[in-house]
Amino acid sequence: DTEVTQTPKHLVMGMTNKKSLKCEQHMGHRAMYWYKQKAKKPPELMFVYSYEKLSINESVPSRFSPECPNSSLLNLHLHALQPEDSALYLCASSRQEMGEKLFFGSGTQLSVL
Amino acid sequence: GENVEQHPSTLSVQEGDSAVIKCTYSDSASNYFPWYKQELGKRPQLIIDIRSNVGEKKDQRIAVTLNKTAKHFSLHITETQPEDSAVYFCAATPYSSASKIIFGSGTRLSIRP
């Protein structure tokens, strides 16, 4: 299995809702990432987990809360989002937290109303 | 910190011709340079990468060259085909922050039939 699986594929939420994005990989990768991608822009790094510990938080607002329950799973909890948070949220993994090939999931297209 | 500039932002070539995309980076300590292809509505996928101890790498119709002295690297696609139409992102990984891949702004490549 060489895939990163993300659910849901699409999500529409109001500004007062709480929702979660899920990501799973079974490649034995020890680094997992959340990226945010706006239309026609490159992915922007949000968080990095290495060996299930948060190693990088790119000054992301607290309304985004990551969680890594185990080495195969990564969640992103969303609360009180703003319309400008609407974007494609991509999960990725790599063998380790070094200059390595990133395997991206197909993303969750999020719309905040 | 690292900055990656990518040119051109859009590129249209006749099917069968070659396409070249160029990137420059600022951090001389960067040591890993991947290229990602993102088709419309799909996930970014690595197509080729190069490390700083290598000057050129080829994989069938795709090649990447690296000039460490000038701090630039290029993607070359020969005998272009319709399925090459996509957005291409170059990236660089600074040695000091090996998990923070810095992406270029992207090149939208269109192949004319």
Coordinates of C-alpha atoms in Angstrom, one line a residue:
Chain A
D1 CA 0.0 0.0 0.0
T2 CA 1.7 3.2 -1.2
E3 CA -1.2 5.6 -0.6
V4 CA -2.1 8.3 1.8
T5 CA -5.8 8.2 2.4
Q6 CA -7.8 11.3 3.4
T7 CA -11.4 11.7 4.5
P8 CA -13.7 13.4 3.8
K9 CA -13.0 14.5 0.2
H10 CA -15.3 17.5 0.6
L11 CA -16.5 19.4 3.6
V12 CA -18.7 22.4 4.0
M13 CA -18.9 23.9 7.5
G14 CA -20.2 26.9 9.2
M15 CA -18.1 29.2 11.3
T16 CA -19.5 27.8 14.6
N17 CA -19.0 24.1 13.6
K18 CA -16.5 21.6 14.9
K19 CA -15.2 19.1 12.4
S20 CA -12.2 16.8 11.9
L21 CA -10.1 15.8 8.9
K22 CA -8.5 12.4 8.9
C23 CA -5.4 11.0 7.2
E24 CA -4.0 7.5 7.2
Q25 CA -0.9 5.8 5.8
H26 CA 0.4 2.2 6.0
M27 CA 3.8 2.7 4.5
G28 CA 5.6 2.7 7.9
H29 CA 6.4 6.4 7.4
R30 CA 7.5 8.2 10.6
A31 CA 6.8 11.8 9.4
M32 CA 3.4 13.1 8.6
Y33 CA 2.4 16.6 7.5
W34 CA -0.6 18.9 7.1
Y35 CA -0.5 21.4 4.2
K36 CA -3.0 24.0 3.1
Q37 CA -3.3 24.8 -0.6
K38 CA -5.2 27.7 -2.1
A39 CA -6.2 27.7 -5.8
K40 CA -3.2 28.2 -8.2
K41 CA -0.7 28.4 -5.2
P42 CA 1.8 25.9 -3.9
P43 CA 1.1 23.9 -0.7
E44 CA 1.9 25.8 2.5
L45 CA 3.2 23.8 5.4
M46 CA 1.1 23.9 8.6
F47 CA 2.3 21.1 10.9
V48 CA 4.9 18.3 10.9
Y49 CA 4.8 15.2 13.2
S50 CA 7.9 13.1 13.6
Y51 CA 7.6 9.8 15.4
E52 CA 4.1 10.9 16.6
K53 CA 5.4 14.1 18.2
L54 CA 4.7 17.6 16.9
S55 CA 8.0 18.9 15.6
I56 CA 6.9 22.0 13.6
N57 CA 3.9 24.3 13.9
E58 CA 4.2 27.1 11.3
S59 CA 2.4 29.7 13.5
V60 CA -1.0 28.2 12.6
P61 CA -4.0 29.8 14.4
S62 CA -5.3 27.7 17.3
R63 CA -8.6 27.1 15.5
F64 CA -6.6 24.4 13.8
S65 CA -5.6 21.6 16.2
P66 CA -3.5 18.6 14.9
E67 CA -3.4 15.2 16.6
C68 CA -1.4 12.1 15.8
P69 CA -3.0 9.2 17.7
N70 CA -0.5 6.6 16.3
S71 CA 2.2 6.2 13.6
S72 CA -0.4 5.6 10.9
L73 CA -3.0 8.3 11.7
L74 CA -3.1 12.0 11.6
N75 CA -6.1 14.2 12.4
L76 CA -6.8 17.9 12.0
H77 CA -9.5 19.3 14.3
L78 CA -11.3 22.4 13.1
H79 CA -13.2 24.8 15.2
A80 CA -14.6 28.3 14.6
L81 CA -13.0 28.6 11.2
Q82 CA -13.2 31.7 9.0
P83 CA -14.2 31.9 5.4
E84 CA -10.6 32.6 4.4
D85 CA -9.7 29.2 5.7
S86 CA -11.5 27.7 2.7
A87 CA -8.9 25.7 0.8
L88 CA -7.6 22.2 -0.1
Y89 CA -6.1 20.6 2.9
L90 CA -3.4 18.0 2.0
C91 CA -1.9 15.4 4.2
A92 CA 1.5 14.0 3.4
S93 CA 3.9 11.5 4.7
S94 CA 7.6 10.7 4.3
R95 CA 9.9 7.9 5.4
Q96 CA 11.5 10.3 8.0
E97 CA 11.5 14.0 8.8
M98 CA 14.4 14.8 6.5
G99 CA 14.7 15.8 2.8
E100 CA 12.6 12.9 1.6
K101 CA 10.0 12.2 -1.0
L102 CA 6.6 13.4 0.1
F103 CA 3.6 11.2 -0.5
F104 CA 0.4 13.3 -0.7
G105 CA -3.1 12.3 0.0
S106 CA -5.8 13.5 -2.4
G107 CA -6.9 16.2 0.0
T108 CA -10.0 17.6 1.6
Q109 CA -11.7 20.5 -0.2
L110 CA -13.0 22.6 2.7
S111 CA -15.5 25.4 2.3
V112 CA -16.3 27.6 5.3
L113 CA -19.6 29.5 5.1
Chain B
G1 CA 15.3 31.7 5.3
E2 CA 15.1 29.8 2.0
N3 CA 13.4 31.3 -1.0
V4 CA 12.6 29.5 -4.2
E5 CA 11.7 31.4 -7.4
Q6 CA 10.2 29.6 -10.4
H7 CA 9.8 30.6 -14.0
P8 CA 7.8 30.8 -16.1
S9 CA 4.5 30.9 -14.4
T10 CA 2.7 29.6 -17.6
L11 CA 4.2 27.6 -20.5
S12 CA 2.5 26.4 -23.7
V13 CA 4.3 24.1 -26.0
Q14 CA 3.4 22.1 -29.1
E15 CA 3.0 18.4 -28.5
G16 CA 6.3 16.6 -29.2
D17 CA 8.4 19.7 -28.4
S18 CA 10.5 20.1 -25.2
A19 CA 9.6 22.1 -22.1
V20 CA 12.0 23.7 -19.7
I21 CA 11.1 25.1 -16.2
K22 CA 13.7 26.9 -14.2
C23 CA 14.1 27.5 -10.4
T24 CA 16.6 29.4 -8.3
Y25 CA 17.1 29.1 -4.6
S26 CA 18.7 31.3 -2.0
D27 CA 20.1 29.0 0.8
S28 CA 23.4 27.5 -0.3
A29 CA 23.0 24.8 2.3
S30 CA 19.9 23.4 0.6
N31 CA 20.6 19.8 -0.4
Y32 CA 17.5 18.2 -1.8
F33 CA 15.5 19.4 -4.8
P34 CA 12.3 17.6 -5.7
W35 CA 9.8 18.4 -8.5
Y36 CA 6.1 17.7 -8.1
K37 CA 3.4 17.5 -10.7
Q38 CA -0.2 18.3 -9.9
E39 CA -2.9 17.6 -12.4
L40 CA -6.1 19.5 -12.1
G41 CA -8.1 18.4 -9.1
K42 CA -5.5 15.8 -8.1
R43 CA -2.7 15.4 -5.5
P44 CA 0.9 16.6 -6.0
Q45 CA 3.1 13.7 -7.0
L46 CA 6.8 13.6 -7.1
I47 CA 8.1 13.1 -10.6
I48 CA 11.9 13.4 -10.1
D49 CA 14.3 14.6 -7.5
I50 CA 18.0 15.4 -7.2
R51 CA 20.4 15.8 -4.3
S52 CA 23.2 18.3 -4.1
N53 CA 26.0 15.8 -4.8
V54 CA 24.6 15.1 -8.3
G55 CA 24.6 17.5 -11.3
E56 CA 22.0 15.7 -13.5
K57 CA 19.4 13.0 -13.3
K58 CA 17.2 11.5 -16.0
D59 CA 14.1 9.3 -15.9
Q60 CA 12.8 8.5 -19.4
R61 CA 11.5 11.8 -20.9
I62 CA 12.2 13.8 -17.7
A63 CA 15.5 15.2 -16.6
V64 CA 16.7 17.6 -13.9
T65 CA 19.9 19.6 -13.8
L66 CA 21.4 21.3 -10.8
N67 CA 24.0 24.1 -10.7
K68 CA 25.1 24.5 -7.1
T69 CA 27.4 27.4 -7.9
A70 CA 24.7 29.5 -9.5
K71 CA 22.0 28.1 -7.2
H72 CA 19.6 27.1 -9.9
F73 CA 18.0 23.9 -11.1
S74 CA 15.8 23.1 -14.1
L75 CA 13.3 20.5 -15.2
H76 CA 13.4 19.3 -18.8
I77 CA 10.6 17.4 -20.4
T78 CA 11.3 16.0 -23.9
E79 CA 8.8 14.8 -26.5
T80 CA 5.9 16.3 -24.6
Q81 CA 2.5 14.6 -24.6
P82 CA -1.0 15.7 -23.7
E83 CA -0.8 14.0 -20.3
D84 CA 2.1 16.3 -19.4
S85 CA -0.3 19.1 -19.0
A86 CA -0.3 20.0 -15.3
V87 CA 1.1 22.5 -12.7
Y88 CA 4.7 21.7 -11.9
F89 CA 6.3 22.8 -8.5
C90 CA 10.0 22.9 -7.9
A91 CA 11.1 22.8 -4.3
A92 CA 14.2 23.0 -2.1
T93 CA 15.0 21.7 1.3
P94 CA 17.3 23.8 3.5
Y95 CA 19.7 21.6 5.5
S96 CA 18.9 23.6 8.6
S97 CA 15.2 22.7 8.4
A98 CA 15.2 19.5 6.6
S99 CA 11.5 18.8 7.0
K100 CA 10.5 22.2 5.6
I101 CA 10.3 21.8 1.9
I102 CA 10.0 25.2 0.3
F103 CA 8.0 25.2 -2.9
G104 CA 8.3 27.5 -5.9
S105 CA 5.2 29.3 -7.1
G106 CA 4.4 26.7 -9.8
T107 CA 4.4 26.6 -13.6
R108 CA 1.2 25.7 -15.5
L109 CA 2.3 23.7 -18.5
S110 CA -0.2 23.3 -21.4
I111 CA 0.5 21.0 -24.3
R112 CA -1.0 22.1 -27.6
P113 CA -2.2 19.2 -29.9

